Tab-separated table of C-alpha atoms in Angstrom:
chain	number	residue	atom	x	y	z
A	221	MET	CA	-14.954	-42.547	4.314
A	222	SER	CA	-17.100	-39.536	3.544
A	223	LYS	CA	-20.285	-40.096	1.491
A	224	ASN	CA	-19.163	-37.464	-1.028
A	225	SER	CA	-15.598	-38.676	-0.943
A	226	ARG	CA	-12.841	-36.774	-2.673
A	227	ILE	CA	-10.666	-39.902	-2.559
A	228	LEU	CA	-11.223	-41.193	-6.075
A	229	CYS	CA	-8.147	-43.403	-6.467
A	230	PRO	CA	-9.289	-47.026	-5.866
A	231	GLU	CA	-5.867	-48.138	-4.612
A	232	LEU	CA	-5.920	-45.556	-1.805
A	233	LYS	CA	-9.449	-45.907	-0.473
A	234	HIS	CA	-8.485	-48.775	1.822
A	235	LEU	CA	-5.838	-46.590	3.473
A	236	VAL	CA	-8.378	-44.223	5.026
A	237	MET	CA	-7.868	-44.190	8.793
A	238	SER	CA	-8.098	-41.941	11.822
A	239	ALA	CA	-5.508	-39.309	12.645
A	240	GLU	CA	-4.585	-41.332	15.745
A	241	GLU	CA	-3.858	-44.409	13.632
A	242	ALA	CA	-1.811	-42.369	11.163
A	243	ALA	CA	0.194	-40.766	13.972
A	244	LYS	CA	1.369	-44.223	15.050
A	245	LEU	CA	3.297	-44.431	11.773
A	246	ILE	CA	5.669	-41.645	12.874
A	247	SER	CA	8.713	-42.727	14.859
A	248	PRO	CA	10.816	-40.804	17.397
A	249	GLY	CA	13.638	-38.922	15.695
A	250	ALA	CA	11.901	-38.878	12.322
A	251	ASN	CA	12.438	-36.131	9.789
A	252	VAL	CA	8.877	-35.072	8.957
A	253	GLY	CA	8.073	-32.791	6.026
A	254	MET	CA	4.732	-31.070	6.549
A	255	SER	CA	2.690	-28.958	4.197
A	256	GLY	CA	1.835	-25.422	5.198
A	257	PHE	CA	2.820	-21.853	4.439
A	258	THR	CA	1.727	-18.753	6.400
A	259	GLY	CA	-1.096	-20.586	8.130
A	260	ALA	CA	-2.526	-22.093	4.945
A	261	GLY	CA	-2.693	-25.676	3.712
A	262	TYR	CA	-1.104	-27.310	6.762
A	263	PRO	CA	-2.239	-30.723	8.088
A	264	LYS	CA	-4.967	-30.176	10.675
A	265	ALA	CA	-5.404	-33.558	12.385
A	266	VAL	CA	-2.313	-35.775	12.379
A	267	PRO	CA	0.040	-33.284	14.137
A	268	GLY	CA	-2.424	-32.943	17.019
A	269	ALA	CA	-2.825	-36.692	17.290
A	270	LEU	CA	0.938	-37.066	17.214
A	271	ALA	CA	1.270	-34.478	19.993
A	272	GLU	CA	-1.070	-36.516	22.185
A	273	ARG	CA	0.961	-39.627	21.445
A	274	ILE	CA	4.153	-37.792	22.389
A	275	ARG	CA	2.541	-36.479	25.582
A	276	ALA	CA	1.539	-39.989	26.642
A	277	HIS	CA	4.970	-41.404	25.772
A	278	ASN	CA	6.891	-38.737	27.662
A	279	ALA	CA	4.654	-39.116	30.718
A	280	GLN	CA	5.996	-42.648	31.092
A	281	GLY	CA	9.568	-41.428	31.379
A	282	GLY	CA	12.489	-42.744	29.390
A	283	LYS	CA	13.968	-41.194	26.261
A	284	PRO	CA	11.934	-38.192	25.056
A	285	PHE	CA	9.894	-38.542	21.850
A	286	ARG	CA	10.877	-35.693	19.533
A	287	ILE	CA	10.810	-35.206	15.763
A	288	ASN	CA	12.330	-32.789	13.267
A	289	VAL	CA	9.681	-30.621	11.572
A	290	LEU	CA	10.255	-29.159	8.113
A	291	THR	CA	7.560	-27.056	6.448
A	292	GLY	CA	7.143	-24.410	3.776
A	293	ALA	CA	6.924	-21.548	6.263
A	294	SER	CA	4.784	-20.878	9.351
A	295	THR	CA	1.818	-23.126	10.111
A	296	ALA	CA	-0.673	-22.767	12.983
A	297	PRO	CA	-1.384	-23.719	16.614
A	298	GLU	CA	-2.799	-27.082	15.483
A	299	LEU	CA	0.673	-28.027	14.231
A	300	ASP	CA	3.527	-25.933	15.609
A	301	GLY	CA	1.731	-24.994	18.813
A	302	LYS	CA	0.603	-28.481	19.808
A	303	LEU	CA	3.912	-30.166	19.018
A	304	ALA	CA	5.914	-27.442	20.774
A	305	GLU	CA	3.644	-27.567	23.812
A	306	VAL	CA	4.550	-31.221	24.443
A	307	ASP	CA	8.247	-30.556	23.685
A	308	GLY	CA	7.915	-32.757	20.617
A	309	ILE	CA	10.148	-30.820	18.221
A	310	GLU	CA	13.912	-31.325	18.171
A	311	MET	CA	14.613	-29.205	15.073
A	312	ARG	CA	12.305	-26.750	13.292
A	313	LEU	CA	12.889	-25.115	9.904
A	314	PRO	CA	12.717	-22.934	7.829
A	315	PHE	CA	10.283	-20.340	9.297
A	316	GLN	CA	7.820	-20.173	12.167
A	317	SER	CA	5.582	-17.646	13.894
A	318	ASP	CA	4.094	-19.659	16.756
A	319	PRO	CA	4.489	-18.128	20.243
A	320	ILE	CA	5.115	-21.476	21.953
A	321	CYS	CA	7.718	-22.403	19.335
A	322	ARG	CA	9.303	-19.002	19.757
A	323	ASP	CA	9.538	-19.415	23.531
A	324	ARG	CA	11.185	-22.826	23.163
A	325	ILE	CA	13.611	-21.558	20.530
A	326	ASN	CA	14.629	-18.613	22.702
A	327	SER	CA	14.934	-20.753	25.817
A	328	GLY	CA	17.284	-23.095	23.956
A	329	THR	CA	15.004	-26.156	24.246
A	330	MET	CA	14.200	-26.305	20.529
A	331	ASN	CA	16.720	-26.105	17.717
A	332	TYR	CA	15.742	-23.787	14.899
A	333	ALA	CA	17.403	-23.209	11.516
A	334	ASP	CA	16.386	-20.075	9.648
A	335	TYR	CA	16.757	-20.300	5.858
A	336	HIS	CA	15.976	-18.265	2.774
A	337	LEU	CA	12.748	-19.877	1.605
A	338	SER	CA	13.944	-20.255	-1.977
A	339	GLU	CA	16.814	-22.503	-0.838
A	340	VAL	CA	14.988	-25.059	1.285
A	341	ALA	CA	14.018	-27.378	-1.588
A	342	GLN	CA	17.542	-27.547	-3.015
A	343	TYR	CA	18.948	-28.178	0.466
A	344	ALA	CA	16.562	-31.111	0.801
A	345	TRP	CA	17.438	-32.446	-2.664
A	346	SER	CA	21.118	-32.166	-1.764
A	347	GLY	CA	20.605	-34.184	1.408
A	348	PHE	CA	21.650	-31.402	3.778
A	349	PHE	CA	18.714	-32.166	6.104
A	350	GLY	CA	19.240	-35.936	6.089
A	351	LYS	CA	16.798	-38.575	4.944
A	352	MET	CA	13.150	-37.505	4.802
A	353	ASP	CA	11.300	-40.253	6.658
A	354	ILE	CA	7.712	-39.188	6.139
A	355	ALA	CA	5.657	-36.349	4.661
A	356	ILE	CA	2.260	-35.184	5.907
A	357	ILE	CA	0.531	-33.223	3.165
A	358	GLU	CA	-2.904	-31.578	3.088
A	359	VAL	CA	-4.724	-31.829	-0.234
A	360	VAL	CA	-8.150	-30.894	-1.566
A	361	GLY	CA	-8.640	-34.324	-3.100
A	362	ILE	CA	-7.073	-37.400	-4.687
A	363	ARG	CA	-7.838	-38.019	-8.351
A	364	GLU	CA	-8.512	-41.405	-9.965
A	365	ASP	CA	-4.900	-41.767	-11.114
A	366	GLY	CA	-3.509	-40.947	-7.659
A	367	SER	CA	-2.455	-37.395	-8.515
A	368	LEU	CA	-3.187	-34.854	-5.801
A	369	ILE	CA	-5.202	-31.637	-5.939
A	370	PRO	CA	-3.111	-29.165	-3.925
A	371	SER	CA	-4.616	-27.185	-1.079
A	372	SER	CA	-4.387	-23.485	-0.162
A	373	SER	CA	-0.588	-23.522	-0.164
A	374	LEU	CA	2.034	-25.318	-2.217
A	375	GLY	CA	5.160	-24.386	-0.281
A	376	ASN	CA	7.618	-27.299	-0.286
A	377	ASN	CA	4.957	-29.996	-0.769
A	378	LYS	CA	6.387	-31.248	-4.065
A	379	THR	CA	9.831	-31.633	-2.510
A	380	TRP	CA	8.590	-33.372	0.652
A	381	ILE	CA	6.608	-35.889	-1.432
A	382	GLU	CA	9.609	-36.545	-3.672
A	383	GLN	CA	12.056	-36.914	-0.802
A	384	ALA	CA	9.957	-38.824	1.739
A	385	ASP	CA	10.029	-42.590	2.072
A	386	ARG	CA	6.361	-42.555	3.086
A	387	VAL	CA	3.480	-40.107	2.716
A	388	ILE	CA	0.406	-39.418	4.844
A	389	LEU	CA	-2.326	-37.450	3.065
A	390	GLU	CA	-4.919	-35.306	4.790
A	391	VAL	CA	-7.917	-34.703	2.520
A	392	ASN	CA	-9.542	-31.534	3.818
A	393	TYR	CA	-13.179	-31.058	2.792
A	394	LYS	CA	-13.210	-27.562	4.253
A	395	GLN	CA	-10.892	-26.412	1.474
A	396	HIS	CA	-12.912	-25.301	-1.545
A	397	GLU	CA	-12.938	-27.957	-4.261
A	398	ARG	CA	-12.693	-25.206	-6.873
A	399	LEU	CA	-9.097	-24.632	-5.799
A	400	GLU	CA	-8.437	-27.310	-8.402
A	401	GLY	CA	-6.766	-25.715	-11.385
A	402	MET	CA	-5.236	-22.749	-9.535
A	403	HIS	CA	-1.817	-24.371	-9.097
A	404	ASP	CA	1.319	-24.549	-11.219
A	405	VAL	CA	3.698	-27.264	-10.015
A	406	TYR	CA	7.083	-27.110	-11.734
A	407	TYR	CA	8.837	-30.485	-12.109
A	408	ASP	CA	11.935	-29.602	-14.144
A	409	ALA	CA	14.118	-28.212	-11.362
A	410	ALA	CA	17.503	-29.895	-10.984
A	411	LEU	CA	20.723	-29.643	-9.020
A	412	PRO	CA	23.969	-28.359	-10.515
A	413	PRO	CA	25.382	-29.114	-13.045
A	414	HIS	CA	22.056	-30.075	-14.637
A	415	ARG	CA	20.035	-26.934	-14.016
A	416	LYS	CA	18.059	-25.306	-16.802
A	417	PRO	CA	16.737	-21.748	-17.027
A	418	ILE	CA	13.336	-21.184	-15.415
A	419	MET	CA	11.336	-20.201	-18.498
A	420	LEU	CA	9.136	-17.661	-16.809
A	421	THR	CA	9.086	-14.123	-18.188
A	422	GLU	CA	5.634	-12.936	-17.080
A	423	PRO	CA	3.922	-13.452	-13.691
A	424	ASN	CA	0.869	-15.050	-15.346
A	425	GLN	CA	2.778	-17.767	-17.211
A	426	ARG	CA	2.199	-21.445	-16.487
A	427	ILE	CA	5.300	-23.607	-16.632
A	428	GLY	CA	4.214	-26.721	-14.720
A	429	ASP	CA	1.419	-29.143	-13.820
A	430	LEU	CA	-1.956	-28.634	-12.194
A	431	TYR	CA	-1.418	-31.485	-9.746
A	432	LEU	CA	1.106	-32.950	-7.337
A	433	ARG	CA	2.540	-36.323	-8.309
A	434	CYS	CA	2.874	-38.976	-5.636
A	435	PRO	CA	3.721	-42.642	-6.256
A	436	ILE	CA	0.789	-44.629	-4.913
A	437	GLU	CA	3.114	-47.086	-3.182
A	438	LYS	CA	4.497	-44.257	-0.997
A	439	VAL	CA	1.127	-43.465	0.571
A	440	VAL	CA	0.693	-45.207	3.929
A	441	ALA	CA	-2.363	-43.367	5.278
A	442	VAL	CA	-5.209	-41.113	4.179
A	443	VAL	CA	-6.961	-39.015	6.824
A	444	GLU	CA	-10.163	-37.097	6.120
A	445	THR	CA	-10.557	-33.695	7.785
A	446	ASN	CA	-12.958	-30.768	7.692
A	447	ALA	CA	-11.161	-27.848	9.333
A	448	PRO	CA	-10.369	-24.293	8.245
A	449	ASP	CA	-6.964	-22.731	7.830
A	450	ARG	CA	-5.691	-20.357	10.487
A	451	ASN	CA	-7.355	-17.184	9.262
A	452	THR	CA	-5.820	-14.294	11.187
A	453	PRO	CA	-7.776	-11.031	11.218
A	454	PHE	CA	-5.860	-8.005	10.017
A	455	LYS	CA	-6.115	-4.761	11.920
A	456	GLN	CA	-7.256	-1.633	10.176
A	457	PRO	CA	-4.194	0.407	9.200
A	458	ASP	CA	-3.100	2.748	11.984
A	459	GLU	CA	-1.773	6.245	11.382
A	460	ALA	CA	1.854	5.099	11.149
A	461	SER	CA	0.991	2.413	8.579
A	462	ARG	CA	-0.992	4.884	6.494
A	463	ARG	CA	1.869	7.374	6.502
A	464	ILE	CA	4.366	4.688	5.500
A	465	ALA	CA	2.060	3.749	2.617
A	466	GLU	CA	1.768	7.395	1.556
A	467	HIS	CA	5.553	7.801	1.462
A	468	ILE	CA	5.880	4.703	-0.725
A	469	LEU	CA	3.199	5.844	-3.162
A	470	ASP	CA	4.784	9.297	-3.406
A	471	PHE	CA	8.065	7.568	-4.201
A	472	PHE	CA	6.425	5.460	-6.919
A	473	GLU	CA	4.933	8.582	-8.497
A	474	ARG	CA	8.341	10.251	-8.613
A	475	GLU	CA	9.939	7.170	-10.142
A	476	ILE	CA	7.236	7.010	-12.830
A	477	LYS	CA	7.638	10.697	-13.680
A	478	ILE	CA	11.383	10.368	-14.241
A	479	GLY	CA	10.968	7.131	-16.198
A	480	ARG	CA	12.521	4.626	-13.787
A	481	LEU	CA	9.217	2.781	-13.334
A	482	PRO	CA	6.447	2.135	-15.863
A	483	LYS	CA	2.973	3.405	-15.015
A	484	GLU	CA	1.970	-0.232	-14.302
A	485	LEU	CA	4.939	-0.398	-11.904
A	486	LEU	CA	6.732	-3.757	-11.836
A	487	PRO	CA	5.551	-7.036	-10.295
A	488	LEU	CA	4.887	-6.548	-6.587
A	489	GLN	CA	6.110	-8.712	-3.740
A	490	SER	CA	4.557	-7.977	-0.377
A	491	GLY	CA	5.480	-9.371	3.005
A	492	VAL	CA	2.739	-10.403	5.410
A	493	GLY	CA	1.287	-8.003	7.960
A	494	ASN	CA	-0.721	-4.918	8.660
A	495	ILE	CA	1.784	-2.447	7.176
A	496	SER	CA	1.968	-4.456	3.959
A	497	ASN	CA	-1.814	-4.533	3.742
A	498	ALA	CA	-1.868	-0.770	4.302
A	499	VAL	CA	0.438	-0.334	1.295
A	500	LEU	CA	-1.811	-2.559	-0.811
A	501	GLU	CA	-4.871	-0.600	0.305
A	502	ALA	CA	-3.182	2.663	-0.635
A	503	LEU	CA	-2.244	1.289	-4.052
A	504	ASP	CA	-5.865	0.332	-4.582
A	505	THR	CA	-7.003	3.919	-4.000
A	506	GLY	CA	-4.340	5.324	-6.314
A	507	PRO	CA	-4.294	5.828	-10.070
A	508	TYR	CA	-2.998	2.344	-10.829
A	509	LYS	CA	-4.550	-0.305	-13.085
A	510	ASN	CA	-3.379	-3.686	-14.365
A	511	LEU	CA	-0.593	-4.139	-11.841
A	512	THR	CA	0.798	-7.628	-11.293
A	513	ALA	CA	2.113	-9.456	-8.238
A	514	TYR	CA	4.826	-12.097	-8.048
A	515	THR	CA	4.945	-12.797	-4.358
A	516	GLU	CA	4.706	-15.434	-1.625
A	517	VAL	CA	1.219	-14.931	-0.227
A	518	ILE	CA	-2.153	-13.637	-1.363
A	519	GLN	CA	-3.459	-11.299	1.348
A	520	ASP	CA	-6.792	-9.549	1.781
A	521	GLY	CA	-5.450	-6.426	0.117
A	522	MET	CA	-4.588	-8.326	-3.040
A	523	LEU	CA	-8.070	-9.844	-3.275
A	524	LYS	CA	-9.514	-6.353	-3.120
A	525	MET	CA	-7.067	-5.105	-5.749
A	526	LEU	CA	-7.909	-7.998	-8.069
A	527	LYS	CA	-11.604	-7.257	-7.716
A	528	SER	CA	-11.188	-3.537	-8.449
A	529	GLY	CA	-8.905	-4.088	-11.433
A	530	THR	CA	-5.930	-2.393	-9.793
A	531	LEU	CA	-4.244	-5.795	-9.881
A	532	GLN	CA	-4.480	-7.832	-13.045
A	533	MET	CA	-3.189	-11.110	-11.618
A	534	ALA	CA	-1.231	-12.480	-8.683
A	535	SER	CA	1.276	-15.322	-8.511
A	536	ALA	CA	2.158	-16.712	-5.062
A	537	THR	CA	2.725	-19.939	-3.158
A	538	ALA	CA	-0.046	-19.589	-0.547
A	539	PHE	CA	-2.981	-17.632	0.780
A	540	SER	CA	-2.878	-15.657	4.027
A	541	LEU	CA	-6.416	-14.376	4.480
A	542	SER	CA	-8.517	-13.037	7.330
A	543	PRO	CA	-11.884	-14.731	7.992
A	544	GLU	CA	-13.551	-11.927	6.018
A	545	GLY	CA	-11.051	-12.326	3.195
A	546	LEU	CA	-11.619	-16.074	3.027
A	547	ALA	CA	-15.394	-15.566	2.885
A	548	LYS	CA	-14.982	-13.130	-0.028
A	549	PHE	CA	-12.624	-15.529	-1.763
A	550	ASP	CA	-15.038	-18.468	-1.463
A	551	GLU	CA	-17.944	-16.312	-2.584
A	552	ASN	CA	-16.084	-15.121	-5.700
A	553	ILE	CA	-13.860	-18.125	-6.344
A	554	GLU	CA	-14.783	-18.407	-10.028
A	555	PHE	CA	-13.522	-14.858	-10.558
A	556	TYR	CA	-10.326	-15.423	-8.581
A	557	ARG	CA	-9.596	-18.737	-10.327
A	558	GLU	CA	-8.759	-16.717	-13.438
A	559	LYS	CA	-6.548	-14.249	-11.559
A	560	ILE	CA	-4.419	-16.293	-9.137
A	561	LEU	CA	-1.664	-18.883	-9.604
A	562	LEU	CA	-0.073	-20.814	-6.733
A	563	ARG	CA	3.439	-22.154	-7.317
A	564	SER	CA	5.951	-24.172	-5.300
A	565	GLN	CA	8.026	-21.842	-3.149
A	566	ASP	CA	11.298	-22.665	-4.892
A	567	ILE	CA	9.692	-21.009	-7.947
A	568	SER	CA	7.631	-18.280	-6.225
A	569	ASN	CA	10.840	-17.122	-4.510
A	570	HIS	CA	13.345	-18.067	-7.194
A	571	PRO	CA	16.242	-15.566	-7.423
A	572	GLU	CA	16.521	-15.968	-11.196
A	573	VAL	CA	12.851	-15.139	-11.694
A	574	ALA	CA	12.892	-12.243	-9.214
A	575	ARG	CA	15.837	-10.692	-11.065
A	576	ARG	CA	14.284	-11.225	-14.499
A	577	LEU	CA	10.857	-9.831	-13.605
A	578	GLY	CA	12.283	-6.844	-11.734
A	579	ILE	CA	10.355	-7.351	-8.516
A	580	ILE	CA	9.391	-4.426	-6.268
A	581	ALA	CA	9.848	-6.003	-2.836
A	582	THR	CA	8.201	-4.504	0.256
A	583	ASN	CA	8.967	-6.166	3.566
A	584	GLY	CA	8.881	-5.356	7.251
A	585	MET	CA	11.872	-4.943	9.526
A	586	ILE	CA	12.595	-4.831	13.238
A	587	GLU	CA	15.328	-2.217	12.937
A	588	ALA	CA	17.758	-0.597	10.516
A	589	ASP	CA	21.013	1.115	11.260
A	590	ILE	CA	22.283	4.420	9.963
A	591	TYR	CA	24.195	2.724	7.129
A	592	GLY	CA	21.235	0.723	5.830
A	593	ASN	CA	21.776	-2.718	7.345
A	594	VAL	CA	18.477	-4.333	8.331
A	595	ASN	CA	17.540	-6.720	11.134
A	596	SER	CA	14.270	-8.488	10.395
A	597	THR	CA	14.496	-11.481	12.741
A	598	HIS	CA	16.021	-10.880	16.177
A	599	ILE	CA	14.850	-8.792	19.112
A	600	MET	CA	17.841	-7.128	20.810
A	601	GLY	CA	20.177	-9.257	18.739
A	602	THR	CA	19.511	-12.651	20.291
A	603	ARG	CA	15.809	-13.436	20.598
A	604	MET	CA	14.291	-14.920	17.454
A	605	MET	CA	10.987	-13.429	16.357
A	606	ASN	CA	9.880	-15.451	13.305
A	607	GLY	CA	12.617	-15.819	10.709
A	608	ILE	CA	13.886	-14.241	7.524
A	609	GLY	CA	11.235	-15.877	5.356
A	610	GLY	CA	11.449	-14.866	1.723
A	611	SER	CA	12.487	-11.260	2.239
A	612	GLY	CA	16.120	-12.027	1.437
A	613	ASP	CA	15.205	-13.814	-1.789
A	614	PHE	CA	13.555	-10.663	-3.080
A	615	ALA	CA	15.773	-8.027	-1.436
A	616	ARG	CA	18.947	-9.404	-2.998
A	617	ASN	CA	17.433	-10.129	-6.406
A	618	GLY	CA	14.578	-7.681	-6.942
A	619	TYR	CA	14.671	-4.345	-8.739
A	620	LEU	CA	13.672	-2.398	-5.625
A	621	SER	CA	14.017	-3.618	-2.041
A	622	ILE	CA	11.906	-1.563	0.365
A	623	PHE	CA	11.990	-2.163	4.132
A	624	MET	CA	9.318	-0.640	6.358
A	625	SER	CA	8.705	-0.116	10.062
A	626	PRO	CA	7.272	2.444	12.455
A	627	SER	CA	10.144	4.604	13.686
A	628	THR	CA	9.637	3.535	17.316
A	629	ALA	CA	8.362	0.555	19.288
A	630	LYS	CA	7.345	-0.177	22.891
A	631	GLY	CA	5.571	3.134	23.306
A	632	GLY	CA	8.495	5.148	22.015
A	633	LYS	CA	11.148	3.491	24.173
A	634	ILE	CA	12.815	1.710	21.245
A	635	SER	CA	14.104	3.431	18.123
A	636	SER	CA	13.816	1.413	14.906
A	637	ILE	CA	16.761	3.416	13.542
A	638	VAL	CA	19.896	2.663	15.552
A	639	PRO	CA	23.652	3.243	15.228
A	640	MET	CA	24.281	-0.450	14.480
A	641	VAL	CA	21.720	-3.212	14.103
A	642	SER	CA	21.955	-5.896	16.759
A	643	HIS	CA	21.633	-8.635	14.110
A	644	VAL	CA	22.066	-8.417	10.320
A	645	ASP	CA	19.729	-10.191	7.900
A	646	HIS	CA	19.955	-7.795	4.959
A	647	THR	CA	23.219	-5.973	4.441
A	648	GLU	CA	23.463	-2.399	3.201
A	649	HIS	CA	24.273	-3.848	-0.241
A	650	ASP	CA	20.754	-5.273	-0.591
A	651	VAL	CA	18.699	-2.487	0.974
A	652	LYS	CA	17.634	0.244	-1.426
A	653	ILE	CA	14.789	2.024	0.380
A	654	ILE	CA	13.992	2.436	4.095
A	655	VAL	CA	10.618	3.851	5.145
A	656	THR	CA	9.093	4.835	8.470
A	657	GLU	CA	6.097	7.064	9.159
A	658	GLN	CA	8.622	9.905	9.389
A	659	GLY	CA	9.703	9.611	5.774
A	660	LEU	CA	11.514	7.629	3.078
A	661	ALA	CA	15.262	7.273	2.539
A	662	ASP	CA	16.354	6.407	-1.014
A	663	LEU	CA	19.803	4.900	-0.557
A	664	ARG	CA	20.604	4.151	-4.183
A	665	GLY	CA	23.892	5.613	-5.326
A	666	LEU	CA	24.873	6.923	-1.898
A	667	SER	CA	28.090	6.276	0.011
A	668	PRO	CA	27.812	5.006	3.612
A	669	ARG	CA	28.151	8.472	5.176
A	670	GLN	CA	25.614	9.894	2.723
A	671	ARG	CA	23.255	7.042	3.599
A	672	ALA	CA	23.641	7.768	7.299
A	673	ARG	CA	22.647	11.411	6.960
A	674	THR	CA	19.712	10.482	4.677
A	675	ILE	CA	18.363	7.793	6.994
A	676	ILE	CA	18.681	9.884	10.155
A	677	GLU	CA	17.090	12.936	8.585
A	678	ASN	CA	14.226	11.147	6.832
A	679	CYS	CA	13.410	8.068	8.924
A	680	ALA	CA	14.373	8.620	12.568
A	681	HIS	CA	11.789	9.670	15.120
A	682	PRO	CA	12.317	13.233	16.449
A	683	ASP	CA	12.855	11.829	19.956
A	684	PHE	CA	15.955	9.981	18.714
A	685	LYS	CA	17.160	12.146	15.834
A	686	ASP	CA	19.518	14.311	17.884
A	687	GLN	CA	21.019	11.222	19.537
A	688	LEU	CA	21.691	9.667	16.146
A	689	HIS	CA	23.201	12.838	14.715
A	690	ASP	CA	25.413	13.137	17.796
A	691	TYR	CA	26.606	9.524	17.473
A	692	PHE	CA	27.323	9.906	13.771
A	693	GLU	CA	29.154	13.227	14.080
A	694	ARG	CA	31.334	11.943	16.917
A	695	ALA	CA	32.080	8.780	14.919
A	696	CYS	CA	33.145	10.937	11.978
A	697	ALA	CA	35.265	13.131	14.269
A	698	SER	CA	37.083	10.112	15.672
A	699	GLY	CA	39.054	9.817	12.445
A	700	ARG	CA	38.861	6.020	12.592
A	701	GLY	CA	37.581	4.228	9.503
A	702	MET	CA	36.048	7.153	7.697
A	703	HIS	CA	34.345	4.995	5.081
A	704	THR	CA	31.837	3.680	7.632
A	705	PRO	CA	32.502	5.578	10.877
A	706	HIS	CA	31.548	3.812	14.102
A	707	LEU	CA	32.285	4.153	17.786
A	708	LEU	CA	32.637	0.483	18.628
A	709	ASN	CA	32.249	1.002	22.354
A	710	GLU	CA	28.889	2.728	21.721
A	711	ALA	CA	27.564	1.038	18.596
A	712	LEU	CA	25.334	-1.383	20.514
A	713	SER	CA	24.990	0.717	23.653
A	714	TRP	CA	21.410	1.664	22.734
A	715	HIS	CA	20.356	-1.987	22.924
A	716	GLU	CA	22.310	-2.504	26.123
A	717	ARG	CA	20.646	0.569	27.637
A	718	PHE	CA	17.217	-0.770	26.781
A	719	GLU	CA	18.027	-4.157	28.287
A	720	GLN	CA	19.155	-2.456	31.505
A	721	THR	CA	16.628	0.378	31.833
A	722	GLY	CA	13.767	-0.420	29.449
A	723	ASP	CA	14.419	2.657	27.306
A	724	MET	CA	16.933	3.475	24.543
A	725	LYS	CA	16.975	7.173	25.375
């Protein structure tokens, strides 16, 4: 045990052991709930030790050693990567972004279930995933009474602890001890017919506890670690990202002028990535003050906005910072402690709360079609990229749902605006705004054919605009189904052409 131990509960001190010893407590076929959300707060040691155990077991032949891995969202190479590398995952849910996982999913050697992040906890409570055998949860420390100081993400940790028969705790000394007090863990959720309203009307409200509760008798191992989160550097915004951000800010200004948005906007939700950070950076250089965020992750851009006063406070379920962002956070943690709340993801993504607060949701997409359907998960219709994440929670229930992408990919060989998306995650009914570097299409109040003309004219790249107009006009001329005209024998021909020739043109 560390000299300056953060394990203060007397009953748990004797359970301190190595990651290798803890990994022996996990059986083949187990349902394992692991902490972690967007590369933050995931267990750093036990998954790797388990992967080595699986490697050794499988080298001996016999029945393969595989487990089912449930998390909050994506984790990191130390968890997803190592377990996938040894073919140790039978089922993975609800979201991932690891390249080895992705390869196994798309080769059919790993099962993957993609869920709206707000629904995962209730699915677990309802027993849809089966019995939770064990949970592996990273924490900052263990208090005298056995309560747990959450780490840099909350995700589904509360649910995994509640549902699991046994719990392994990783106490990570690399996580800043002043994270204590930044969490809001809601314990009054229930299944129908016993649900109560979520009494949250402002992003800065506290409705829960500071700490995670875990019955001491459930804990079977405590592992001490000292390892950082996966801190992914963000690229500086490129020209396309900057232009997308400019279109969105111009749109906000118009909405404010006609009275559809207040000058403080509405609570912001921002997906993860370089385009999202470009939008945040643009907001920070604009005329805005005292904005709020009710989102999933705190990114570098939000830290900067909090520091400048553009953003008053931010509610999320996890951090997703670059190394530079983490250094700034640690350096100014006393300031950020007053500005940031981390909640469990069933609350950070709760449809009721998103609808009540009137969220402005900005998320990335792979492609959109001319009628406003969006594909955010599958390349060419079949190959999983990462997953839907929380975008659906906010797109369906927010006040504004904005989907963003450069108008082309693969050096201009793929159009992000197509006749028909090859996979649908967000239907035209949930998509209000589509933005590329070419322009912004406001789809509110438009019929399908009006949407098509608006999207093609405003969002399509010039290299593909004539093709799209030609497809749409011929579909309209066919006289078949004039509400949403399509040429079924051509609707997916762009994707087929790319698969055959490497170019949609």
